[in-house]
Amino acid sequence: MTLIKSISGIRGTIGGSVDDNLTPIDAVKFAAAYGTWLRQQRQKDNYIVVVGRDARISGEMIQNLVMNTLVGLGIHVIDLGLSTTPTVEIAVPLEHADGGIILTASHNPKQWNALKLLNAKGEFLNGEEGQKILEIAESNAMNFAEVDDLGKITVNDAYIDIHIDEVLDLELVNTKAIQDANFKVVVDGVNSTGGIAIPLLLERLGVEPVKLYCDPTGHFPHNPEPLKEHLGDLAKAVVKEHADFGIVVDPDVDRLAFMDETGEMFGEEYTLVACADYVLSKNPGNTVSNMSSTRALRDVTEKHGGTYEASAVGEVNVVTLMKKNNVVIGGEGNGGIIYPESHYGRDALVGVALFLSLLAEKKMKVSELRASYPNYFMSKKKIQLTPELDVDSILKSMEANYSHENLTTIDGVKIDFADSWVHLRKSNTEPIIRIYTEAPSQEAADTLADSIIAEIKAIANI
């Protein structure tokens, strides 16, 4: 399936047939459904939507379709052009807009694109709101504006700089310590908008950026998901340049990973751990991440006297629990930092500034910083099931088998053991069970995952 319609938006591959791929007709239909939903929220004279995109090859085409569809609904558009997901998120409330659309397929390869939808707070829609938009799109219940009532497009290309200003103004960003440290950092911008935003931020902080794949052409030089197996060139550049560390982001700059001075990964899961350690040392409190994220965040939170809680997977679920628990920092183990003092969205720029502040104050190498945290290892596997099998029934059986353990069932089944855990979730789009485990060694994590897979196969007779 190459067109995925979900509560968080619509994503698909470019080209092909309508309803099977993200064609121009699909982009227009869902932009119209979103605009129609916005107009239903409250009656007013002027509606405003902020629109930005990453550097994907298809981005300009899709953005023009989306913006002019909104214009046809009588909605005014603020065009940020090449931007980042967190930049669009902060622009929405600053512009007193009714919502925002980010055109990005995040870490997906270049043939993918997507419409990510925001509310008036610059936050992702919840499940009920997203479902309503899908229903509008399905029913074609859109009513376009007459010629005298068309919207207009206003270009504003200043928002990356405004975003950087907002980051530098955060109380806990220690600009003086960072400037005094004279850091040199290699940046892999995967030829998208991170190649614009991250070097600009570093320069403002007095850090020397060495640019690697920072030309926003949309021709990704490697798989754009920021994982170790895709980052050989970054590792070589960090060592060759004698850099203090490396930074890599995904195409829309909401995920962040670091590489130490030896070319070894800091660990995507540990981006949030390090940033939380710094924030909690200044402002003790609670944290939240999703259920598939490392236990190290819990350990660091408790070290600082706070309480940790896990949400269901998905940024909107993390944000909801963060607000409920009044947390000081949270996010996702995929390198997503959510810092409420800035805004309720994953933001690599905020993460970079907090990490640099921590490193500058600690006066230690990145490898030494990583060694100071609890060491956990993760295994991420999946089981392909036949469509006839009842995945819910299989998960219920696993829940019963481990009822004597510490269980959480808000999102599949998570089993917490004394020194490890396993999280089982079903896919919403195909008969797959995802198996995530974490343990004190890679071997233990893989062994736990394999034993759970064998148990599931026995239950399902496969």
Tab-separated table of C-alpha atoms in Angstrom:
chain	number	residue	atom	x	y	z
A	1	MET	CA	0.000	0.000	0.000
A	2	THR	CA	1.597	3.239	-1.129
A	3	LEU	CA	-1.139	5.702	-0.031
A	4	ILE	CA	-1.638	5.698	3.723
A	5	LYS	CA	-4.552	7.706	5.088
A	6	SER	CA	-4.342	8.108	8.842
A	7	ILE	CA	-5.471	10.443	11.591
A	8	SER	CA	-2.111	12.230	11.415
A	9	GLY	CA	-2.383	13.056	7.718
A	10	ILE	CA	-1.843	11.436	4.361
A	11	ARG	CA	1.373	10.053	2.936
A	12	GLY	CA	2.244	8.146	-0.176
A	13	THR	CA	4.538	7.714	-3.147
A	14	ILE	CA	4.597	10.178	-6.014
A	15	GLY	CA	3.187	9.045	-9.346
A	16	GLY	CA	0.821	6.222	-10.224
A	17	SER	CA	-2.944	6.064	-9.959
A	18	VAL	CA	-5.394	8.065	-7.857
A	19	ASP	CA	-6.224	6.616	-4.416
A	20	ASP	CA	-3.228	4.270	-4.644
A	21	ASN	CA	-0.459	6.893	-4.531
A	22	LEU	CA	-0.002	10.523	-3.530
A	23	THR	CA	-1.138	11.976	-6.852
A	24	PRO	CA	-1.989	15.649	-7.426
A	25	ILE	CA	-5.678	14.755	-7.128
A	26	ASP	CA	-5.107	13.106	-3.726
A	27	ALA	CA	-3.084	16.111	-2.505
A	28	VAL	CA	-5.874	18.486	-3.530
A	29	LYS	CA	-8.614	16.332	-2.007
A	30	PHE	CA	-7.013	16.068	1.408
A	31	ALA	CA	-5.911	19.706	1.478
A	32	ALA	CA	-9.532	20.630	0.707
A	33	ALA	CA	-10.810	18.314	3.446
A	34	TYR	CA	-8.425	19.890	5.962
A	35	GLY	CA	-9.393	23.413	4.934
A	36	THR	CA	-13.079	22.503	5.149
A	37	TRP	CA	-12.564	21.087	8.635
A	38	LEU	CA	-10.786	24.275	9.723
A	39	ARG	CA	-13.691	26.416	8.541
A	40	GLN	CA	-16.105	24.217	10.488
A	41	GLN	CA	-14.274	24.867	13.763
A	42	ARG	CA	-15.495	28.447	14.065
A	43	GLN	CA	-17.196	31.037	11.930
A	44	LYS	CA	-14.971	34.026	11.143
A	45	ASP	CA	-14.038	36.360	8.310
A	46	ASN	CA	-10.432	35.330	7.713
A	47	TYR	CA	-8.772	31.937	7.968
A	48	ILE	CA	-4.987	31.558	7.872
A	49	VAL	CA	-2.874	28.426	7.331
A	50	VAL	CA	0.939	28.259	7.496
A	51	VAL	CA	2.519	25.944	4.909
A	52	GLY	CA	6.137	24.778	4.708
A	53	ARG	CA	8.035	21.865	3.184
A	54	ASP	CA	11.229	19.906	3.348
A	55	ALA	CA	13.501	19.715	0.283
A	56	ARG	CA	11.958	16.669	-1.388
A	57	ILE	CA	11.977	16.707	-5.183
A	58	SER	CA	8.172	16.628	-5.223
A	59	GLY	CA	7.845	19.275	-2.511
A	60	GLU	CA	7.345	22.356	-4.678
A	61	MET	CA	4.694	20.627	-6.788
A	62	ILE	CA	2.753	19.322	-3.803
A	63	GLN	CA	3.052	22.637	-1.950
A	64	ASN	CA	1.643	24.616	-4.876
A	65	LEU	CA	-1.288	22.213	-5.164
A	66	VAL	CA	-1.999	22.405	-1.436
A	67	MET	CA	-1.666	26.186	-1.150
A	68	ASN	CA	-3.877	26.924	-4.139
A	69	THR	CA	-6.493	24.473	-2.916
A	70	LEU	CA	-6.637	26.422	0.350
A	71	VAL	CA	-6.857	29.668	-1.635
A	72	GLY	CA	-9.826	28.154	-3.466
A	73	LEU	CA	-11.518	27.640	-0.115
A	74	GLY	CA	-11.064	31.304	0.766
A	75	ILE	CA	-8.183	30.607	3.155
A	76	HIS	CA	-5.130	32.868	3.305
A	77	VAL	CA	-1.797	31.032	3.163
A	78	ILE	CA	1.544	32.018	4.679
A	79	ASP	CA	4.157	30.303	2.525
A	80	LEU	CA	7.353	29.480	4.447
A	81	GLY	CA	8.855	27.670	1.453
A	82	LEU	CA	11.781	25.438	2.443
A	83	SER	CA	11.348	24.954	6.160
A	84	THR	CA	11.375	22.368	8.934
A	85	THR	CA	8.558	20.651	10.789
A	86	PRO	CA	9.320	22.425	14.101
A	87	THR	CA	9.679	25.762	12.291
A	88	VAL	CA	6.154	25.465	10.880
A	89	GLU	CA	4.925	24.441	14.332
A	90	ILE	CA	6.273	27.584	16.003
A	91	ALA	CA	5.089	29.789	13.118
A	92	VAL	CA	1.414	28.832	13.498
A	93	PRO	CA	0.799	30.537	16.877
A	94	LEU	CA	3.166	33.397	16.068
A	95	GLU	CA	1.080	34.148	12.973
A	96	HIS	CA	-2.209	33.679	14.893
A	97	ALA	CA	-3.039	31.103	12.227
A	98	ASP	CA	-5.854	28.563	12.322
A	99	GLY	CA	-3.550	25.685	11.436
A	100	GLY	CA	-0.545	24.508	9.483
A	101	ILE	CA	0.495	21.938	6.912
A	102	ILE	CA	3.987	20.482	6.651
A	103	LEU	CA	4.815	18.756	3.377
A	104	THR	CA	7.246	16.028	4.352
A	105	ALA	CA	7.419	12.270	4.566
A	106	SER	CA	9.905	12.557	7.425
A	107	HIS	CA	12.505	9.760	7.172
A	108	ASN	CA	10.882	7.994	4.193
A	109	PRO	CA	12.867	7.740	0.918
A	110	LYS	CA	12.675	10.435	-1.763
A	111	GLN	CA	9.712	8.957	-3.682
A	112	TRP	CA	7.460	9.584	-0.658
A	113	ASN	CA	5.752	12.776	0.436
A	114	ALA	CA	3.012	13.625	2.925
A	115	LEU	CA	0.686	16.244	4.332
A	116	LYS	CA	1.182	16.573	8.097
A	117	LEU	CA	-1.637	18.557	9.682
A	118	LEU	CA	-1.494	20.986	12.611
A	119	ASN	CA	-4.088	22.734	14.782
A	120	ALA	CA	-4.104	26.396	15.823
A	121	LYS	CA	-1.520	25.680	18.545
A	122	GLY	CA	0.934	24.335	15.985
A	123	GLU	CA	0.452	20.806	17.330
A	124	PHE	CA	-0.561	17.622	15.547
A	125	LEU	CA	-4.251	16.817	15.377
A	126	ASN	CA	-5.725	14.254	17.747
A	127	GLY	CA	-7.452	11.080	16.611
A	128	GLU	CA	-10.966	12.516	16.590
A	129	GLU	CA	-9.934	15.544	14.522
A	130	GLY	CA	-7.971	13.455	12.060
A	131	GLN	CA	-10.849	11.044	11.629
A	132	LYS	CA	-13.222	13.900	10.826
A	133	ILE	CA	-10.913	15.108	8.044
A	134	LEU	CA	-10.775	11.601	6.563
A	135	GLU	CA	-14.588	11.504	6.573
A	136	ILE	CA	-14.816	14.876	4.818
A	137	ALA	CA	-12.371	13.688	2.164
A	138	GLU	CA	-14.307	10.462	1.677
A	139	SER	CA	-17.641	12.251	1.293
A	140	ASN	CA	-16.314	15.067	-0.935
A	141	ALA	CA	-18.233	17.474	1.330
A	142	MET	CA	-16.193	20.550	0.362
A	143	ASN	CA	-17.678	23.889	-0.666
A	144	PHE	CA	-15.267	26.262	-2.386
A	145	ALA	CA	-15.226	30.062	-2.249
A	146	GLU	CA	-16.657	32.361	-4.902
A	147	VAL	CA	-14.278	34.461	-6.970
A	148	ASP	CA	-14.415	37.584	-4.799
A	149	ASP	CA	-13.700	35.538	-1.671
A	150	LEU	CA	-10.588	33.633	-2.729
A	151	GLY	CA	-7.676	33.546	-0.332
A	152	LYS	CA	-4.223	34.909	-1.015
A	153	ILE	CA	-0.661	33.650	-0.563
A	154	THR	CA	1.930	35.642	1.409
A	155	VAL	CA	5.561	34.538	1.272
A	156	ASN	CA	7.572	34.709	4.499
A	157	ASP	CA	11.065	33.219	4.276
A	158	ALA	CA	12.285	34.573	7.635
A	159	TYR	CA	11.004	31.800	9.875
A	160	ILE	CA	14.122	29.658	10.120
A	161	ASP	CA	15.911	32.724	11.509
A	162	ILE	CA	12.943	33.448	13.808
A	163	HIS	CA	13.043	29.824	14.972
A	164	ILE	CA	16.755	30.113	15.756
A	165	ASP	CA	16.085	33.332	17.703
A	166	GLU	CA	13.458	31.482	19.740
A	167	VAL	CA	15.946	28.679	20.525
A	168	LEU	CA	18.702	31.092	21.546
A	169	ASP	CA	16.271	32.917	23.845
A	170	LEU	CA	15.547	29.756	25.870
A	171	GLU	CA	16.742	30.267	29.436
A	172	LEU	CA	18.639	26.980	29.659
A	173	VAL	CA	20.582	27.433	26.423
A	174	ASN	CA	24.010	28.482	27.711
A	175	THR	CA	25.228	30.486	24.728
A	176	LYS	CA	28.327	31.828	26.499
A	177	ALA	CA	29.569	28.399	27.583
A	178	ILE	CA	28.985	27.047	24.065
A	179	GLN	CA	30.869	29.943	22.447
A	180	ASP	CA	33.752	29.558	24.895
A	181	ALA	CA	34.060	25.835	24.109
A	182	ASN	CA	35.047	26.442	20.454
A	183	PHE	CA	33.299	23.324	19.200
A	184	LYS	CA	33.771	21.958	15.694
A	185	VAL	CA	30.863	19.826	14.490
A	186	VAL	CA	30.149	17.907	11.270
A	187	VAL	CA	26.520	18.237	10.110
A	188	ASP	CA	24.842	15.668	7.841
A	189	GLY	CA	21.753	17.497	6.530
A	190	VAL	CA	20.769	14.630	4.178
A	191	ASN	CA	20.408	17.281	1.416
A	192	SER	CA	17.235	18.641	2.961
A	193	THR	CA	16.293	21.624	5.113
A	194	GLY	CA	18.374	20.523	8.092
A	195	GLY	CA	21.322	21.498	5.906
A	196	ILE	CA	20.017	25.075	6.059
A	197	ALA	CA	18.806	25.310	9.662
A	198	ILE	CA	21.394	23.390	11.687
A	199	PRO	CA	24.548	25.128	10.332
A	200	LEU	CA	22.850	28.529	10.799
A	201	LEU	CA	22.064	27.645	14.422
A	202	LEU	CA	25.625	26.446	15.046
A	203	GLU	CA	27.124	29.610	13.581
A	204	ARG	CA	24.903	31.751	15.820
A	205	LEU	CA	26.195	29.727	18.794
A	206	GLY	CA	29.845	30.214	17.838
A	207	VAL	CA	30.267	26.598	16.727
A	208	GLU	CA	32.238	25.805	13.554
A	209	PRO	CA	30.014	23.699	11.283
A	210	VAL	CA	31.512	21.334	8.721
A	211	LYS	CA	28.792	20.758	6.147
A	212	LEU	CA	28.147	17.278	4.771
A	213	TYR	CA	25.181	16.833	2.414
A	214	CYS	CA	23.747	20.230	3.326
A	215	ASP	CA	22.625	21.243	-0.187
A	216	PRO	CA	18.781	21.143	-0.090
A	217	THR	CA	18.251	19.384	-3.437
A	218	GLY	CA	16.044	16.568	-2.131
A	219	HIS	CA	18.415	13.997	-3.619
A	220	PHE	CA	19.115	12.111	-0.400
A	221	PRO	CA	22.708	10.764	-0.461
A	222	HIS	CA	21.778	7.809	1.742
A	223	ASN	CA	18.709	6.327	3.411
A	224	PRO	CA	17.355	9.381	5.263
A	225	GLU	CA	16.553	7.576	8.501
A	226	PRO	CA	19.356	8.650	10.914
A	227	LEU	CA	20.593	5.157	11.845
A	228	LYS	CA	24.172	3.887	12.181
A	229	GLU	CA	24.087	1.738	9.042
A	230	HIS	CA	23.351	4.820	6.903
A	231	LEU	CA	26.005	7.116	8.338
A	232	GLY	CA	29.388	5.793	7.223
A	233	ASP	CA	30.287	9.052	5.485
A	234	LEU	CA	29.508	11.069	8.615
A	235	ALA	CA	31.712	8.780	10.725
A	236	LYS	CA	34.627	9.238	8.304
A	237	ALA	CA	34.150	13.018	8.198
A	238	VAL	CA	34.079	13.375	11.995
A	239	VAL	CA	37.380	11.527	12.332
A	240	LYS	CA	39.008	13.228	9.329
A	241	GLU	CA	38.021	16.725	10.515
A	242	HIS	CA	39.051	16.027	14.134
A	243	ALA	CA	35.574	17.263	15.032
A	244	ASP	CA	34.156	17.245	18.535
A	245	PHE	CA	31.146	15.269	17.307
A	246	GLY	CA	28.697	14.817	14.432
A	247	ILE	CA	25.050	15.759	14.021
A	248	VAL	CA	22.526	14.098	11.722
A	249	VAL	CA	18.860	14.964	11.262
A	250	ASP	CA	16.068	13.536	9.155
A	251	PRO	CA	14.690	15.484	6.153
A	252	ASP	CA	12.150	17.528	8.150
A	253	VAL	CA	14.463	18.105	11.157
A	254	ASP	CA	12.318	16.721	13.978
A	255	ARG	CA	14.645	13.761	14.657
A	256	LEU	CA	18.187	14.200	15.929
A	257	ALA	CA	21.120	11.852	16.422
A	258	PHE	CA	24.719	12.434	17.476
A	259	MET	CA	28.013	10.725	16.669
A	260	ASP	CA	30.946	10.887	19.068
A	261	GLU	CA	34.450	12.108	18.267
A	262	THR	CA	35.587	8.583	17.298
A	263	GLY	CA	32.850	8.107	14.701
A	264	GLU	CA	30.689	5.912	16.947
A	265	MET	CA	26.981	6.575	17.349
A	266	PHE	CA	25.928	8.250	20.581
A	267	GLY	CA	22.710	6.310	20.158
A	268	GLU	CA	19.480	7.819	18.837
A	269	GLU	CA	17.688	6.681	21.986
A	270	TYR	CA	20.174	8.652	24.088
A	271	THR	CA	19.529	12.030	22.423
A	272	LEU	CA	16.521	12.532	24.706
A	273	VAL	CA	18.360	10.997	27.682
A	274	ALA	CA	21.199	13.527	27.455
A	275	CYS	CA	18.952	16.538	26.868
A	276	ALA	CA	16.699	15.476	29.745
A	277	ASP	CA	19.714	15.026	32.014
A	278	TYR	CA	20.730	18.616	31.322
A	279	VAL	CA	17.246	20.127	31.713
A	280	LEU	CA	16.452	18.139	34.870
A	281	SER	CA	19.752	19.192	36.460
A	282	LYS	CA	18.538	22.813	36.177
A	283	ASN	CA	14.805	22.306	36.552
A	284	PRO	CA	13.877	19.009	38.270
A	285	GLY	CA	10.548	17.496	37.296
A	286	ASN	CA	8.802	14.721	35.415
A	287	THR	CA	9.415	13.212	31.979
A	288	VAL	CA	7.488	11.247	29.362
A	289	SER	CA	8.516	9.191	26.349
A	290	ASN	CA	6.698	6.490	24.419
A	291	MET	CA	6.550	2.836	25.405
A	292	SER	CA	9.126	1.778	22.828
A	293	SER	CA	11.805	4.154	24.136
A	294	THR	CA	14.789	3.355	26.331
A	295	ARG	CA	14.512	2.785	30.082
A	296	ALA	CA	17.550	5.048	30.516
A	297	LEU	CA	15.236	8.086	30.530
A	298	ARG	CA	13.441	6.674	33.561
A	299	ASP	CA	16.779	6.125	35.300
A	300	VAL	CA	17.982	9.677	34.619
A	301	THR	CA	14.630	11.155	35.661
A	302	GLU	CA	14.615	9.289	38.965
A	303	LYS	CA	18.240	10.305	39.571
A	304	HIS	CA	17.032	13.908	39.529
A	305	GLY	CA	14.053	13.141	41.792
A	306	GLY	CA	11.388	13.156	39.089
A	307	THR	CA	8.813	10.645	37.878
A	308	TYR	CA	8.812	8.986	34.473
A	309	GLU	CA	5.765	7.676	32.612
A	310	ALA	CA	5.424	6.088	29.164
A	311	SER	CA	2.708	6.929	26.650
A	312	ALA	CA	1.343	5.047	23.674
A	313	VAL	CA	3.520	5.370	20.566
A	314	GLY	CA	2.886	8.507	18.512
A	315	GLU	CA	3.823	12.149	19.050
A	316	VAL	CA	0.266	13.264	19.818
A	317	ASN	CA	0.067	10.618	22.578
A	318	VAL	CA	3.387	11.740	24.046
A	319	VAL	CA	2.282	15.383	24.062
A	320	THR	CA	-1.080	14.552	25.666
A	321	LEU	CA	0.603	12.718	28.556
A	322	MET	CA	3.267	15.431	28.886
A	323	LYS	CA	0.559	18.046	29.400
A	324	LYS	CA	-1.315	15.839	31.846
A	325	ASN	CA	1.821	15.199	33.935
A	326	ASN	CA	3.146	18.757	33.622
A	327	VAL	CA	6.539	17.451	32.491
A	328	VAL	CA	9.614	19.611	31.926
A	329	ILE	CA	10.926	17.601	28.954
A	330	GLY	CA	9.811	14.581	26.962
A	331	GLY	CA	9.864	13.068	23.515
A	332	GLU	CA	10.481	9.858	21.649
A	333	GLY	CA	13.411	7.474	21.522
A	334	ASN	CA	13.818	8.055	17.800
A	335	GLY	CA	15.735	11.254	18.581
A	336	GLY	CA	12.692	13.452	19.088
A	337	ILE	CA	13.088	16.181	21.736
A	338	ILE	CA	9.907	17.890	22.990
A	339	TYR	CA	10.696	20.819	25.269
A	340	PRO	CA	7.535	22.655	26.436
A	341	GLU	CA	9.467	25.854	27.190
A	342	SER	CA	9.782	26.118	23.407
A	343	HIS	CA	6.731	24.286	22.012
A	344	TYR	CA	4.988	20.912	22.081
A	345	GLY	CA	6.665	19.345	19.067
A	346	ARG	CA	9.800	17.342	18.311
A	347	ASP	CA	12.542	19.833	17.507
A	348	ALA	CA	16.112	19.014	16.478
A	349	LEU	CA	17.197	22.670	16.799
A	350	VAL	CA	16.163	22.752	20.449
A	351	GLY	CA	17.873	19.391	20.972
A	352	VAL	CA	21.155	20.611	19.456
A	353	ALA	CA	21.194	23.726	21.671
A	354	LEU	CA	20.452	21.778	24.857
A	355	PHE	CA	23.042	19.094	24.023
A	356	LEU	CA	25.717	21.704	23.308
A	357	SER	CA	24.899	23.423	26.611
A	358	LEU	CA	25.322	20.135	28.486
A	359	LEU	CA	28.587	19.301	26.729
A	360	ALA	CA	30.019	22.788	27.258
A	361	GLU	CA	29.208	22.782	30.962
A	362	LYS	CA	30.426	19.225	31.582
A	363	LYS	CA	33.677	19.866	29.667
A	364	MET	CA	33.903	16.250	28.536
A	365	LYS	CA	34.099	14.385	25.251
A	366	VAL	CA	30.910	13.017	23.720
A	367	SER	CA	32.159	9.452	24.194
A	368	GLU	CA	32.735	10.171	27.893
A	369	LEU	CA	29.254	11.658	28.221
A	370	ARG	CA	27.703	8.554	26.667
A	371	ALA	CA	29.666	6.307	29.027
A	372	SER	CA	28.205	8.190	31.996
A	373	TYR	CA	24.656	6.970	31.232
A	374	PRO	CA	23.056	3.582	31.952
A	375	ASN	CA	23.854	1.185	29.134
A	376	TYR	CA	20.899	-0.475	27.444
A	377	PHE	CA	20.631	-2.212	24.095
A	378	MET	CA	17.551	-2.563	21.899
A	379	SER	CA	16.314	-5.134	19.408
A	380	LYS	CA	13.595	-4.197	16.905
A	381	LYS	CA	12.000	-7.093	15.035
A	382	LYS	CA	8.660	-8.027	13.486
A	383	ILE	CA	6.584	-11.076	12.594
A	384	GLN	CA	4.700	-11.257	9.304
A	385	LEU	CA	1.315	-12.876	9.875
A	386	THR	CA	-1.324	-14.097	7.468
A	387	PRO	CA	-4.454	-11.913	7.172
A	388	GLU	CA	-6.626	-14.699	8.576
A	389	LEU	CA	-4.933	-14.609	11.972
A	390	ASP	CA	-6.499	-12.615	14.807
A	391	VAL	CA	-3.667	-10.376	15.986
A	392	ASP	CA	-5.717	-9.019	18.912
A	393	SER	CA	-6.304	-12.556	20.143
A	394	ILE	CA	-2.582	-13.339	19.954
A	395	LEU	CA	-1.757	-10.241	22.018
A	396	LYS	CA	-4.442	-11.211	24.549
A	397	SER	CA	-2.802	-14.622	24.904
A	398	MET	CA	0.577	-13.021	25.511
A	399	GLU	CA	-0.998	-10.734	28.089
A	400	ALA	CA	-2.439	-13.765	29.903
A	401	ASN	CA	0.878	-15.636	29.734
A	402	TYR	CA	2.663	-12.743	31.486
A	403	SER	CA	-0.096	-11.580	33.826
A	404	HIS	CA	2.263	-12.137	36.794
A	405	GLU	CA	4.689	-9.521	35.381
A	406	ASN	CA	4.427	-5.720	35.273
A	407	LEU	CA	2.136	-5.206	32.247
A	408	THR	CA	0.955	-2.134	30.315
A	409	THR	CA	-1.737	-2.548	27.657
A	410	ILE	CA	-2.519	0.996	26.469
A	411	ASP	CA	-0.686	0.282	23.195
A	412	GLY	CA	-0.364	-3.411	22.484
A	413	VAL	CA	1.343	-5.279	25.323
A	414	LYS	CA	4.455	-4.106	27.159
A	415	ILE	CA	6.053	-6.460	29.678
A	416	ASP	CA	8.528	-4.933	32.145
A	417	PHE	CA	10.983	-7.414	33.648
A	418	ALA	CA	13.541	-6.566	36.325
A	419	ASP	CA	16.369	-5.666	33.918
A	420	SER	CA	14.646	-5.729	30.505
A	421	TRP	CA	11.360	-5.180	28.693
A	422	VAL	CA	9.471	-6.235	25.581
A	423	HIS	CA	6.830	-4.244	23.707
A	424	LEU	CA	4.460	-5.966	21.266
A	425	ARG	CA	2.365	-3.835	18.910
A	426	LYS	CA	0.297	-4.615	15.868
A	427	SER	CA	0.560	-2.595	12.678
A	428	ASN	CA	-2.537	-0.624	11.686
A	429	THR	CA	-2.048	-1.271	7.988
A	430	GLU	CA	-0.829	-4.864	7.629
A	431	PRO	CA	-0.791	-8.148	9.571
A	432	ILE	CA	2.478	-7.538	11.403
A	433	ILE	CA	3.397	-7.682	15.078
A	434	ARG	CA	6.330	-5.455	16.001
A	435	ILE	CA	8.584	-6.765	18.769
A	436	TYR	CA	10.809	-4.233	20.531
A	437	THR	CA	13.031	-5.352	23.386
A	438	GLU	CA	15.635	-3.713	25.601
A	439	ALA	CA	18.216	-5.367	27.867
A	440	PRO	CA	21.679	-4.752	29.399
A	441	SER	CA	23.417	-6.316	26.346
A	442	GLN	CA	22.646	-6.692	22.652
A	443	GLU	CA	22.777	-10.451	22.962
A	444	ALA	CA	20.236	-10.397	25.794
A	445	ALA	CA	17.935	-8.065	23.832
A	446	ASP	CA	18.093	-10.269	20.723
A	447	THR	CA	17.603	-13.454	22.762
A	448	LEU	CA	14.541	-11.982	24.500
A	449	ALA	CA	13.075	-10.918	21.152
A	450	ASP	CA	13.683	-14.350	19.604
A	451	SER	CA	12.071	-16.150	22.547
A	452	ILE	CA	8.984	-13.905	22.344
A	453	ILE	CA	8.765	-14.479	18.576
A	454	ALA	CA	8.911	-18.245	19.125
A	455	GLU	CA	6.157	-17.982	21.741
A	456	ILE	CA	3.915	-15.953	19.415
A	457	LYS	CA	4.481	-18.415	16.571
A	458	ALA	CA	3.502	-21.272	18.855
A	459	ILE	CA	0.270	-19.484	19.834
A	460	ALA	CA	-0.522	-18.727	16.185
A	461	ASN	CA	0.581	-22.146	14.911
A	462	ILE	CA	2.921	-20.645	12.337
